Amino acid sequence: KNEVEQSPQNLTAQEGEFITINCSYSVGISALHWLQQHPGGGIVSLFMLSSGKKKHGRLIATINIQEKHSSLHITASHPRDSAVYICAVYPLIQGAQKLVFGQGTRLTINP
Amino acid sequence: DTGVSQDPRHKITKRGQNVTFRCDPISEHNRLYWYRQTLGQGPEFLTYFQNEAQLEKSRLLSDRFSAERPKGSFSTLEIQRTEQGDSAMYLCASSPPVPLRGTQYFGPGTRLTVL
């Protein structure tokens, strides 16, 4: 079992719909990243959070440390939101600086 | 452009050949990471540098793989005697000195195809 699991693996929705992508992890963490990857490979960091909730434009990320779970929400989705969304964590292992990634969620927003 | 850059963007090689990739991090970033991503999967950690010191290596990094960051600026990743299983996207990321586990900034990646 992977340390970081995302669901769903694929998600197709219509423009304007509210989108939720879930991330569950099995290890203690110091922080969690949500990342966006467009075709061609480039990865952009959307959020880094260790507690509570963060909002940026139409994107909202929440984390529940006790339940080891995070969600990424997109309001009023748009075709340009189509991308792979990846959850990654910094495990609480002494000296560890690496990110451990989920397998990604491929989001397609149809006009 | 002051982001992380990688060169080349694409590399096609024949099995058994050696390849070398370069990563130039954001200039004030002292931490540099290499990751590998195969199709349909999330990235996997390969190795990490703090300045010129290689502090952590994954078991994925076999004897055929070597990474260097000689002056604490750019880094190279070399794969010797490439195999078809090495075909993947190789991603580089960098992060600033503080915070300790902060946002990582990713380059565009080098896509390797081994024929």
XYZ file of C-alpha atoms in Angstrom:
226
model
C 0.000 0.000 0.000
C 1.317 3.429 -0.950
C 1.965 5.880 1.842
C -0.109 8.486 -0.038
C -3.358 7.544 -1.763
C -5.493 9.815 -3.896
C -9.073 9.442 -5.073
C -10.467 9.448 -7.601
C -7.717 8.539 -10.067
C -9.674 10.100 -12.915
C -12.431 12.693 -12.791
C -14.436 14.185 -15.639
C -16.883 17.014 -14.995
C -18.742 19.776 -16.762
C -17.657 23.392 -16.640
C -18.987 25.082 -13.539
C -19.141 22.004 -11.343
C -17.673 21.875 -7.835
C -14.699 19.509 -7.767
C -13.267 17.572 -4.819
C -10.059 15.534 -4.889
C -9.099 13.530 -1.812
C -5.731 12.548 -0.369
C -5.138 10.096 2.473
C -1.740 9.304 3.948
C -0.543 6.673 6.389
C 2.517 8.329 7.962
C 3.035 11.252 10.297
C 3.781 14.373 8.320
C 5.122 17.858 8.857
C 3.390 19.359 5.804
C 1.378 18.481 2.714
C 1.666 19.899 -0.806
C -0.984 20.081 -3.490
C 0.618 20.284 -6.925
C -0.719 20.773 -10.442
C 0.864 19.127 -13.474
C -0.100 20.099 -17.008
C 0.583 17.980 -20.129
C 4.264 18.253 -20.949
C 5.332 17.717 -17.367
C 5.657 21.074 -15.630
C 4.660 20.911 -11.954
C 3.418 23.933 -10.045
C 2.907 24.083 -6.307
C -0.638 25.183 -5.448
C -0.615 24.962 -1.660
C 1.533 23.841 1.217
C -0.346 23.328 4.456
C 0.148 21.708 7.823
C -3.207 22.512 9.430
C -6.619 23.971 8.720
C -7.554 25.456 5.392
C -6.071 27.643 2.659
C -7.785 29.433 -0.205
C -6.416 30.895 -3.404
C -8.890 32.136 -5.941
C -11.213 29.261 -6.827
C -9.008 26.683 -5.101
C -9.454 25.593 -1.506
C -7.310 23.057 0.351
C -8.128 21.543 3.728
C -6.253 19.150 5.956
C -7.252 17.053 8.978
C -4.054 15.937 10.681
C -5.820 13.576 13.112
C -7.607 11.753 10.291
C -4.542 11.931 7.976
C -6.673 13.335 5.182
C -6.633 16.355 2.885
C -8.983 17.601 0.204
C -8.543 19.954 -2.732
C -11.678 21.727 -3.910
C -12.192 23.706 -7.102
C -15.219 25.973 -7.301
C -16.790 27.032 -10.640
C -14.485 24.673 -12.543
C -13.225 25.713 -15.964
C -11.647 23.765 -18.850
C -8.303 25.409 -18.056
C -8.380 23.569 -14.706
C -7.878 20.322 -16.640
C -4.614 18.859 -15.360
C -3.219 16.189 -13.059
C -3.436 17.136 -9.389
C -0.888 15.529 -7.107
C -0.793 15.332 -3.324
C 2.649 15.065 -1.711
C 3.745 14.916 1.926
C 6.878 15.580 3.968
C 7.073 12.529 6.262
C 7.978 13.136 9.915
C 11.168 11.094 9.711
C 14.204 12.732 11.245
C 16.349 14.293 8.572
C 13.947 13.472 5.735
C 13.701 16.273 3.219
C 12.053 14.367 0.397
C 8.451 14.574 -0.718
C 6.400 11.381 -0.992
C 3.807 11.647 -3.749
C 0.394 10.219 -4.479
C -0.265 8.792 -7.914
C -2.181 11.857 -9.050
C -5.769 12.590 -10.075
C -6.398 13.367 -13.737
C -9.085 16.048 -13.966
C -10.865 16.846 -17.208
C -13.346 19.715 -17.335
C -15.531 19.728 -20.427
C -17.006 22.986 -21.757
C 13.213 33.573 -16.475
C 14.417 32.809 -12.960
C 12.728 29.457 -12.439
C 14.302 26.001 -12.321
C 15.615 24.973 -15.727
C 16.500 21.535 -17.058
C 18.398 20.481 -20.120
C 17.690 18.730 -22.399
C 13.887 18.672 -22.373
C 13.802 15.453 -24.363
C 16.385 12.711 -24.866
C 16.068 9.619 -27.004
C 18.845 7.096 -26.668
C 19.612 3.495 -27.446
C 19.853 0.867 -24.743
C 23.350 0.693 -23.321
C 24.260 4.325 -23.964
C 25.120 6.817 -21.225
C 23.054 9.979 -20.754
C 23.557 13.089 -18.633
C 20.933 15.612 -17.586
C 21.490 19.070 -16.130
C 19.426 21.055 -13.642
C 19.903 24.740 -12.812
C 18.011 25.638 -9.627
C 16.711 29.034 -8.612
C 19.860 30.955 -7.725
C 19.329 31.492 -3.995
C 18.068 27.951 -3.371
C 20.539 25.714 -1.539
C 18.451 22.529 -1.710
C 18.109 20.522 -4.907
C 16.093 17.362 -5.503
C 15.875 14.809 -8.305
C 12.685 12.815 -8.875
C 11.627 10.268 -11.495
C 8.102 9.983 -12.852
C 6.832 7.116 -15.008
C 3.666 7.338 -17.068
C 0.508 7.571 -15.000
C 2.343 7.653 -11.681
C 3.355 10.318 -9.222
C 7.021 11.324 -8.979
C 9.413 9.190 -6.908
C 12.352 10.567 -4.956
C 15.848 9.819 -6.281
C 18.294 12.044 -4.413
C 18.707 15.321 -2.537
C 21.527 17.868 -2.178
C 22.043 20.573 0.379
C 24.607 22.877 -1.189
C 27.196 20.492 -2.683
C 26.565 17.647 -0.231
C 24.427 14.707 -1.356
C 22.491 13.999 1.838
C 20.027 11.328 0.802
C 19.761 8.730 -1.947
C 16.853 6.450 -2.766
C 17.279 2.722 -3.231
C 15.900 3.449 -6.713
C 19.258 5.033 -7.496
C 21.149 1.963 -8.651
C 24.893 1.787 -9.330
C 24.196 3.000 -12.868
C 22.914 6.338 -11.586
C 25.116 9.110 -10.249
C 24.312 12.688 -9.338
C 26.621 15.573 -8.587
C 26.368 19.183 -7.526
C 30.031 20.177 -7.512
C 29.795 23.867 -6.638
C 26.450 23.867 -4.921
C 24.767 25.449 -7.929
C 23.757 23.330 -10.936
C 23.444 19.563 -10.697
C 23.908 16.711 -13.148
C 22.287 13.294 -13.179
C 24.062 10.611 -15.205
C 22.651 7.239 -16.146
C 25.159 4.713 -17.428
C 24.284 1.713 -19.617
C 20.681 2.821 -19.995
C 17.905 0.227 -19.934
C 14.382 0.444 -21.309
C 13.078 0.614 -17.742
C 14.894 3.922 -17.320
C 12.418 5.582 -19.688
C 10.689 8.226 -17.598
C 10.410 11.931 -16.890
C 13.292 13.115 -14.702
C 12.273 16.099 -12.602
C 14.458 18.504 -10.698
C 13.231 20.772 -7.907
C 14.836 23.309 -5.618
C 13.921 24.998 -2.372
C 15.331 27.888 -0.319
C 17.306 27.554 2.941
C 14.232 28.282 5.056
C 11.814 26.930 5.950
C 13.394 23.509 6.385
C 10.609 21.607 4.623
C 9.168 24.279 2.417
C 7.717 24.693 -1.016
C 9.678 22.956 -3.739
C 9.890 24.618 -7.139
C 9.953 22.211 -10.050
C 11.663 22.397 -13.407
C 9.967 21.362 -16.660
C 11.585 17.918 -16.582
C 13.676 15.871 -18.993
C 11.764 13.127 -20.776
C 14.021 10.135 -21.463
C 13.112 7.459 -23.975
C 15.357 4.411 -24.161
C 14.894 2.373 -27.343
